[in-house]
Amino acid sequence: MDYLIDLTKALFIFNVVMGFMFILTWMERKQSALMQDRIGANRADIFGLRLLGLFHPIADAIKMLTKEDFIPPSGNRLLHTLAPMMALFFALISFAVIPFGGIYQLGEYTISLQLLDINVGILYVFATMSMGIYGFVLAGWSSGNNYSLLGGLRASSQMISYEITMGATIIGLLMIYGTLSLQEMNQAQGELLWGWIPQWGIILQPLGFVLFATAVMAETKRVPFDIPEGESEIIGYFVEYSGMKFGMFYSTDFVETVLAAALIATLFFGGWQVPFLYSDMQLDHLGKEGPPGFHFPGDTVISLSEVSVMALQVGAFLVKVFFFLFIMMLIRWTLPRFRWDQLMRLGWTIMLPLSIANILVTGLLILWIES
Amino acid sequence: MPIITVNGQEVHVEPQFTVIQAAEKLGIYVPRYCYHPGLSIAGSCRMCLVEIENMFKLAISCYTRVRDGMTVTTDSKRVTQARKAMLEFLLINHPLDCPVCDQSGECDLQNYYMEIGQYDSRFLENKIKRKKAFPVGPHVVLDQERCILCTRCTRFCEEVSRSHELGVFNRGNRSVIDLHPAKTLDNPYSGNVIDICPVGALTEREFRFKCRVWYLSTRDSICSGCARGCNISIHYNESRPYKAGGRRAQRLKPRFNPLVNQWWMCDEGRFGYEFIDKNRIEQPYLRAIAELELSEWDKVIDEVSTALKSAWQKFGPNSIGVIASPQLSNEELYLIQKLFAELMGIEQIGYRNPWEKGGFQDDFLIRADKNPNSRGAEEIGLSGDVRTILEKAACGEIKILYIFQHNFDSEEARKMLEQAEYIVFQGTNWNKTADFANVILPGATYAEKDGTFTNFEGRVQRFQQAFLPLSEAKADSEILTVLAEKLEYPLVYLTAEDIFMEWYGKPYEGLEEFGEMISQKKHQWTI
Amino acid sequence: MAIKKVQRKFGFWERTYIPEVLKGLRLTARHLFRNLFIHMAHQFGLAKHLRGGETYQYPDERRPLFARLRTLHRLTRREDGSPRCVACMMCETVCPADCIYIVGGEHPNPQIEKYPVRFDIDLGLCVFCGYCVEACPEDAIRMDTGILEFSSYSREGMIYDLEKLLSYSRRQETGDRSQESGVRRQETGVRSHREVLNVKPET
């Protein structure tokens, strides 16, 4: 039974992520078009039905699957094939530790809506993201093309630069919540500050949020941080890719965007938390009495069944992820690309010192409050 | 000699000079229509009015003799005003035909009007209609509406050709140029009226609507029509090959040479440019069994050189006969003489076609000898008898006959050619001789190469290359140098001028402006 | 030429980028939501007079042509239907692309005298400068057919001959199209580059 539950959860996560990715390819075109007073993709139709271009991702998939898979003669056949798989694989498995819902008591089963609750949770995410770089570097190197090699190098140095900031930013949160497990962190964000403000990451770590959001966007390698691609200059590590292997890099991009949005939501916006909405387990955790449902400050209680609380919370998580996807898309189509030196200066001389200062201030505040 | 001042510049001139000639001597151009240096003075167009000090009215410079101390102004405001008024008069009845007129682009009415015209017409009445384009002779079309009655053409017919075809009829504004009754403008110099007509009244029938004159390029040349060697310009169009069916040479115009042809040339020469683009041999041919077949330069040169070599080695130099052509330039004839006579020791070299009867001849320009360079061939020493050479070829004494250009179309010659063992023909156009040839080498016409002709008086005159030889044809001197190299007689000349230097001891630049009488200091043979 | 260098001073918040980035996001988001709203309304058949984008959906929807736009050439005719062209070759001479090929011929009527035996325009070479129209003394060539779509699978197909050029006529739409498109722009509230640069449209 446990296996069945785990399988269901895995399928759910996979489908949601792929679904988001699918919609993102459409959204990227349509949203950018609307922002720029254009129409956007609207030609693909099934039996004359166009649905605002929603069929374009399907057409894309068909196109990519039927296109020639070309491996450059000067390239390394094995690594060239392996690289996109690695990139996509590591991007996908990161989702294993993202909690998309809390812990619920359904009949005799206690279900935690997270595939894998490991005590190093957030570190696991960082580890998989770092592994993903191998995909890009290998793609760059194995293509036997100087431009793609340059793209791969840029990708790795950019990732390394911004991973440090990302790691340093997270420390603030770890100090506050005292845990690495993302599920526990989310649980903690349900607590209330001064009795009425939900204790979300954004409230406790506003600077941390700005830094983390910037760094995680840099990790996705999308505009304004798309220096590894740089369509107008080097095209990037996937310049020698075609067909579905290019499609995998393309999807990796979007999967990473979904991951970034999910991470921001989980760490700073309470993940699946809906303010004042608690399940049975959570009430126990907080040491509160009463039925599952809304517990507003001032002892107003709207009781709901455990299942509807679960549905609301999962829904809240998805809405939050979608919201951040939208914001990231907005940023991607608003800002121009950084120059290489600007990117490095931003990473090393502004964001890294700021994130370290953030740790110090957080530490001092914690000390001050505890004393 | 009187000294006169024109526009502030002083000049010494002969006492019989007119003011317009004095101005010309200073390089000052006075607009004119009726005045032509080769014709009598009419003084009817009033375009050449100039201001002369101490004279009450403006005077026509074409008719006013110079006097010592005369002071002339050709560009004062008064003069310009008078010319402007004259142009306005001329344009009263002149149709605005310029878009369809062949003269536009080289029309004096257009040119002067662009300079000093009265652009806003003040003429309210209707223009007088006259007879539009109709042929007056085999080469000339007359448009009476465009005529400005300068009478250059009538004076030409009276004074130069003395054939009296054209005259002015009616009076006042109904005056027209027309043919005298029962006459057609068919004298042998009729084409010249086209050149001297300052407007589009007389135009060329052959050139009519073929090409606009501003598409034409021009190159100085010498007419190849007869032994006179009239100086001409070749007007050709290469940039727009769809005009006139791809013909390159569009027309020939006489070029002033006081010692040979003055301003004129005959119709036979003027319209004798067709062979440059028509019926040309464009590629080398080789006879395989019975039929002539297309070949390549390398192959035919190999073929000719092996044939010449083997005949020379087996039967000695007298087994080869060469018939050069008076159509070739001095340079090419010199090369023939050098290669075949001096280096190979061949004795049978001739040039004169014994069946060629003399053509029409008059006491003005046209000569009976229709070859441009017979005198040149004579001077270079190609004096063998062609009939003997052909006879020897017919009886097998001569194994190889190398014929340049000649068209042997007489019955007698044909029989001899039929019997000849091996004929090499080098020429520009298909003819009777080519039919019997074993090898055909395509040569270049005079418009396609540099060189000199020596006219019947012995005047050496230079002609210039206007365009490249058609298709795969080559200049004859080039063919001969390549052949000489194959025969292991290296004759290295880069240009025709190099050959001329060797023969005549001068570069082309060293020749006098109007050609010079052939010098006795030219190359002496050691044969 | 005097050059004045203006050094812009950035304040603290400008240097952090954050408010400026937010301003930018506001601008793009405004366009996004406005257009999103219009598109959704169109789905329900509402607000059809508003446009959700500057794009012309080309084959379905054509751009209005301005009155003086230079389009495919045509040759005009005399009253009796024969070409007005007299093969004066002015257009051929003035053509900077050398794409007009005319061969003249003798017309039986001496009042007309000359007519084009061949009149070809190689549209593959044409640069649509309109000089031929300017140069023509007979108003025989015009570029007012309103035809912009001409293509061919071969270079030869791009050469239009006398007959083809004579077969076209002046474009049917009349009236000042420039005004029309101006109205459309005002309605949509999207400013054209003319309005942005404060340039008055030519009248």
CSV table of N, CA and C in Angstrom, one decimal, chain A residues 260-316:
chain,number,residue,atom,x,y,z
A,260,ALA,N,12.2,26.5,-9.9
A,260,ALA,CA,12.5,27.8,-9.2
A,260,ALA,C,11.3,28.4,-8.6
A,261,ALA,N,10.2,28.4,-9.3
A,261,ALA,CA,8.9,28.9,-8.8
A,261,ALA,C,8.5,28.1,-7.6
A,262,ALA,N,8.6,26.8,-7.7
A,262,ALA,CA,8.2,25.9,-6.5
A,262,ALA,C,9.1,26.2,-5.3
A,263,LEU,N,10.4,26.4,-5.5
A,263,LEU,CA,11.3,26.7,-4.4
A,263,LEU,C,11.0,28.0,-3.8
A,264,ILE,N,10.7,29.1,-4.6
A,264,ILE,CA,10.4,30.4,-4.0
A,264,ILE,C,9.1,30.2,-3.2
A,265,ALA,N,8.1,29.5,-3.8
A,265,ALA,CA,6.9,29.4,-3.1
A,265,ALA,C,7.1,28.6,-1.8
A,266,THR,N,7.9,27.5,-1.8
A,266,THR,CA,8.0,26.7,-0.6
A,266,THR,C,8.8,27.4,0.5
A,267,LEU,N,9.9,28.1,0.0
A,267,LEU,CA,10.7,28.7,1.0
A,267,LEU,C,10.2,30.0,1.6
A,268,PHE,N,9.6,30.8,0.7
A,268,PHE,CA,9.3,32.2,1.2
A,268,PHE,C,7.8,32.5,1.2
A,269,PHE,N,7.0,31.7,0.6
A,269,PHE,CA,5.6,32.0,0.5
A,269,PHE,C,4.7,30.8,1.1
A,270,GLY,N,5.3,30.2,2.1
A,270,GLY,CA,4.6,29.2,2.8
A,270,GLY,C,4.2,27.9,2.1
A,271,GLY,N,4.7,27.7,0.9
A,271,GLY,CA,4.4,26.5,0.2
A,271,GLY,C,2.9,26.2,0.1
A,272,TRP,N,2.5,25.1,0.7
A,272,TRP,CA,1.1,24.8,0.5
A,272,TRP,C,0.2,25.5,1.6
A,273,GLN,N,0.9,26.3,2.4
A,273,GLN,CA,0.1,27.0,3.5
A,273,GLN,C,-0.9,28.0,2.9
A,274,VAL,N,-2.1,27.9,3.5
A,274,VAL,CA,-3.1,29.0,3.3
A,274,VAL,C,-3.2,29.6,4.6
A,275,PRO,N,-3.1,30.9,4.7
A,275,PRO,CA,-3.2,31.6,6.0
A,275,PRO,C,-4.4,31.1,6.9
A,276,PHE,N,-4.1,30.7,8.1
A,276,PHE,CA,-5.1,30.3,9.1
A,276,PHE,C,-5.9,29.1,8.8
A,277,LEU,N,-5.4,28.3,7.7
A,277,LEU,CA,-6.1,27.1,7.4
A,277,LEU,C,-5.2,25.9,7.9
A,278,TYR,N,-5.8,25.1,8.8
A,278,TYR,CA,-5.0,24.1,9.4
A,278,TYR,C,-5.6,22.7,9.3
A,279,SER,N,-4.8,21.7,9.1
A,279,SER,CA,-5.4,20.3,9.1
A,279,SER,C,-5.3,19.8,10.5
A,280,ASP,N,-5.8,18.6,10.7
A,280,ASP,CA,-5.7,17.9,12.0
A,280,ASP,C,-4.3,17.8,12.6
A,281,MET,N,-3.4,17.3,11.7
A,281,MET,CA,-2.1,17.1,12.1
A,281,MET,C,-1.4,18.4,12.5
A,282,GLN,N,-1.8,19.4,11.7
A,282,GLN,CA,-1.1,20.7,12.0
A,282,GLN,C,-1.6,21.3,13.3
A,283,LEU,N,-2.8,21.1,13.6
A,283,LEU,CA,-3.3,21.6,14.8
A,283,LEU,C,-2.6,21.0,16.0
A,284,ASP,N,-2.4,19.7,15.9
A,284,ASP,CA,-1.6,18.9,16.9
A,284,ASP,C,-0.2,19.6,17.0
A,285,HIS,N,0.3,19.8,15.8
A,285,HIS,CA,1.7,20.3,15.8
A,285,HIS,C,1.8,21.7,16.5
A,286,LEU,N,0.8,22.5,16.3
A,286,LEU,CA,0.8,23.8,16.8
A,286,LEU,C,0.2,23.8,18.3
A,287,GLY,N,-0.3,22.7,18.7
A,287,GLY,CA,-0.8,22.6,20.0
A,287,GLY,C,-2.1,23.3,20.2
A,288,LYS,N,-2.9,23.3,19.1
A,288,LYS,CA,-4.2,24.0,19.1
A,288,LYS,C,-5.3,22.9,19.2
A,289,GLU,N,-6.5,23.3,19.7
A,289,GLU,CA,-7.6,22.5,19.8
A,289,GLU,C,-8.6,22.8,18.7
A,290,GLY,N,-9.5,21.8,18.3
A,290,GLY,CA,-10.6,22.1,17.4
A,290,GLY,C,-10.5,21.3,16.1
A,291,PRO,N,-11.6,21.4,15.3
A,291,PRO,CA,-11.7,20.7,14.0
A,291,PRO,C,-10.8,21.3,13.0
A,292,PRO,N,-10.4,20.5,11.9
A,292,PRO,CA,-9.6,21.1,10.8
A,292,PRO,C,-10.5,22.2,10.1
A,293,GLY,N,-9.8,23.2,9.6
A,293,GLY,CA,-10.5,24.3,9.0
A,293,GLY,C,-9.8,25.6,9.3
A,294,PHE,N,-10.5,26.7,9.0
A,294,PHE,CA,-9.9,28.0,9.2
A,294,PHE,C,-10.0,28.4,10.7
A,295,HIS,N,-8.9,28.8,11.2
A,295,HIS,CA,-8.8,29.3,12.6
A,295,HIS,C,-8.3,30.7,12.6
A,296,PHE,N,-9.3,31.7,12.4
A,296,PHE,CA,-8.8,33.1,12.3
A,296,PHE,C,-8.5,33.6,13.7
A,297,PRO,N,-7.6,34.6,13.7
A,297,PRO,CA,-7.3,35.3,15.0
A,297,PRO,C,-8.6,35.8,15.6
A,298,GLY,N,-8.7,35.7,16.9
A,298,GLY,CA,-10.0,36.1,17.5
A,298,GLY,C,-10.9,34.9,17.6
A,299,ASP,N,-10.4,33.7,17.5
A,299,ASP,CA,-11.1,32.5,17.7
A,299,ASP,C,-12.3,32.2,16.8
A,300,THR,N,-12.4,32.9,15.6
A,300,THR,CA,-13.4,32.5,14.7
A,300,THR,C,-12.9,31.2,14.0
A,301,VAL,N,-13.8,30.2,13.9
A,301,VAL,CA,-13.4,28.9,13.4
A,301,VAL,C,-14.4,28.6,12.3
A,302,ILE,N,-13.9,28.2,11.1
A,302,ILE,CA,-14.8,27.6,10.0
A,302,ILE,C,-14.3,26.2,9.9
A,303,SER,N,-15.1,25.3,10.2
A,303,SER,CA,-14.5,23.9,10.2
A,303,SER,C,-14.8,23.3,8.8
A,304,LEU,N,-13.8,22.6,8.4
A,304,LEU,CA,-13.9,21.9,7.1
A,304,LEU,C,-13.4,20.5,7.3
A,305,SER,N,-13.8,19.6,6.3
A,305,SER,CA,-13.3,18.2,6.4
A,305,SER,C,-11.8,18.2,6.1
A,306,GLU,N,-11.2,17.1,6.5
A,306,GLU,CA,-9.7,17.0,6.3
A,306,GLU,C,-9.4,17.0,4.8
A,307,VAL,N,-10.3,16.3,4.0
A,307,VAL,CA,-10.0,16.2,2.6
A,307,VAL,C,-10.1,17.5,1.9
A,308,SER,N,-11.1,18.3,2.3
A,308,SER,CA,-11.2,19.7,1.6
A,308,SER,C,-10.0,20.6,2.1
A,309,VAL,N,-9.5,20.4,3.3
A,309,VAL,CA,-8.3,21.2,3.7
A,309,VAL,C,-7.2,20.8,2.8
A,310,MET,N,-7.0,19.5,2.6
A,310,MET,CA,-5.9,19.0,1.7
A,310,MET,C,-6.1,19.6,0.3
A,311,ALA,N,-7.3,19.5,-0.2
A,311,ALA,CA,-7.5,20.0,-1.6
A,311,ALA,C,-7.2,21.5,-1.7
A,312,LEU,N,-7.6,22.2,-0.7
A,312,LEU,CA,-7.3,23.7,-0.7
A,312,LEU,C,-5.9,23.9,-0.6
A,313,GLN,N,-5.2,23.2,0.2
A,313,GLN,CA,-3.7,23.4,0.4
A,313,GLN,C,-2.9,23.0,-0.8
A,314,VAL,N,-3.3,21.9,-1.4
A,314,VAL,CA,-2.6,21.5,-2.7
A,314,VAL,C,-2.9,22.6,-3.7
A,315,GLY,N,-4.1,23.0,-3.8
A,315,GLY,CA,-4.5,24.0,-4.8
A,315,GLY,C,-3.7,25.3,-4.5
A,316,ALA,N,-3.6,25.7,-3.3
A,316,ALA,CA,-2.9,26.9,-2.9
A,316,ALA,C,-1.4,26.8,-3.4
